[in-house]
Short mmCIF file of C-alpha atoms in Angstrom, two decimals:
data_model
loop_
_atom_site.label_atom_id
_atom_site.label_comp_id
_atom_site.label_asym_id
_atom_site.label_seq_id
_atom_site.Cartn_x
_atom_site.Cartn_y
_atom_site.Cartn_z
CA MET A 10 -3.69 -12.65 5.25
CA PHE A 11 -6.10 -10.21 4.01
CA ALA A 12 -7.39 -10.11 7.75
CA THR A 13 -3.88 -9.29 9.68
CA ALA A 14 -1.92 -7.29 6.69
CA PRO A 15 -4.07 -3.93 6.96
CA THR A 16 -5.04 -4.44 10.91
CA GLY A 17 -1.58 -2.02 11.77
CA ASN A 18 -2.36 0.54 9.63
CA MET A 19 -6.01 0.58 10.85
CA ARG A 20 -5.19 0.31 14.33
CA GLN A 21 -2.82 3.49 13.18
CA ALA A 22 -5.98 5.13 11.46
CA ILE A 23 -7.88 4.89 14.76
CA GLU A 24 -5.19 5.75 17.61
CA ASN A 25 -4.83 9.15 15.29
CA ILE A 26 -8.33 10.01 15.12
CA PHE A 27 -8.75 9.24 19.11
CA SER A 28 -5.36 11.42 20.24
CA ILE A 29 -7.44 14.19 18.28
CA VAL A 30 -10.41 13.58 19.81
CA TYR A 31 -9.52 12.97 23.16
CA GLY A 32 -6.31 13.78 24.03
CA GLY A 33 -5.98 17.27 22.14
CA ALA A 34 -3.23 16.22 19.07
CA PRO A 35 -2.44 18.82 16.56
CA LEU A 36 -5.06 18.52 13.55
CA GLU A 37 -1.86 17.31 11.43
CA THR A 38 -2.31 13.79 13.01
CA LEU A 39 -5.58 13.74 11.09
CA ARG A 40 -3.62 13.67 7.51
CA LYS A 41 -1.86 10.55 8.66
CA SER A 42 -4.93 8.90 9.84
CA GLY A 43 -6.04 9.63 6.83
CA ILE A 44 -3.04 8.56 4.79
CA PHE A 45 -3.39 5.09 6.73
CA PHE A 46 -6.89 4.41 5.98
CA ALA A 47 -5.84 5.08 2.31
CA LEU A 48 -3.09 2.40 2.44
CA CYS A 49 -5.88 -0.21 4.25
CA ALA A 50 -8.66 0.65 1.10
CA VAL A 51 -5.73 0.34 -1.69
CA PHE A 52 -4.91 -2.62 -0.04
CA GLY A 53 -8.43 -4.26 -0.21
CA LEU A 54 -8.98 -2.88 -3.76
CA GLY A 55 -6.22 -4.23 -4.76
CA ALA A 56 -7.16 -7.89 -3.23
CA ALA A 57 -10.10 -7.65 -4.66
CA ALA A 58 -8.72 -6.77 -8.23
CA GLY A 59 -6.62 -9.68 -7.90
CA ALA A 60 -9.73 -12.12 -7.14
CA TYR A 61 -11.49 -10.56 -9.85
CA ALA A 62 -8.95 -10.95 -12.55
CA THR A 63 -8.14 -14.85 -11.12
CA LYS A 64 -11.91 -15.65 -12.37
CA ILE A 65 -11.34 -13.92 -15.36
CA ILE A 66 -7.95 -14.64 -16.63
CA PRO A 67 -6.69 -17.02 -14.08
CA ASP A 68 -4.19 -18.16 -16.73
CA LEU A 69 -2.41 -15.14 -17.03
CA VAL A 70 -3.02 -13.49 -13.71
CA LEU A 71 0.82 -13.97 -12.66
CA GLY A 72 1.88 -11.85 -15.38
CA ILE A 73 0.57 -8.92 -14.27
CA PRO A 74 2.35 -8.73 -10.97
CA VAL A 75 5.41 -9.92 -13.18
CA VAL A 76 5.15 -7.04 -15.18
CA ALA A 77 4.09 -4.22 -12.37
CA LEU A 78 7.45 -5.45 -10.54
CA LEU A 79 9.91 -5.23 -13.64
CA ILE A 80 8.36 -1.59 -14.57
CA ALA A 81 9.39 -0.63 -11.05
CA LEU A 82 12.53 -2.03 -11.11
CA LEU A 83 13.62 -0.72 -14.38
CA PRO A 84 14.96 2.56 -13.00
CA CYS A 85 16.70 0.88 -10.09
CA GLU A 86 18.67 -0.44 -12.98
CA ALA A 87 22.28 0.25 -12.50
CA THR A 88 24.64 2.22 -14.88
CA PRO A 89 27.96 1.19 -15.91
CA ARG A 90 30.49 3.36 -14.65
CA GLU A 91 33.01 4.98 -16.84
CA VAL A 92 36.50 3.63 -16.21
CA ILE A 93 38.92 6.57 -16.31
#
């Protein structure tokens, strides 16, 4: 999965760089390329951190993403509406 997940982002980053160098695209395209490269780097760092955590604390490692997802879902909690 690691080999296939960042390929779309990496392709976009490289295409944007080539379009700047050879196609005369505006320089703001370089920002998009940097964002795509950053996405690939963060994905790789997350995979490496997950592998390291699995080796160090195998019994607790599944709880880390579960807690992170619960924290991310807290703002999505619907508040009850007042009935008039």
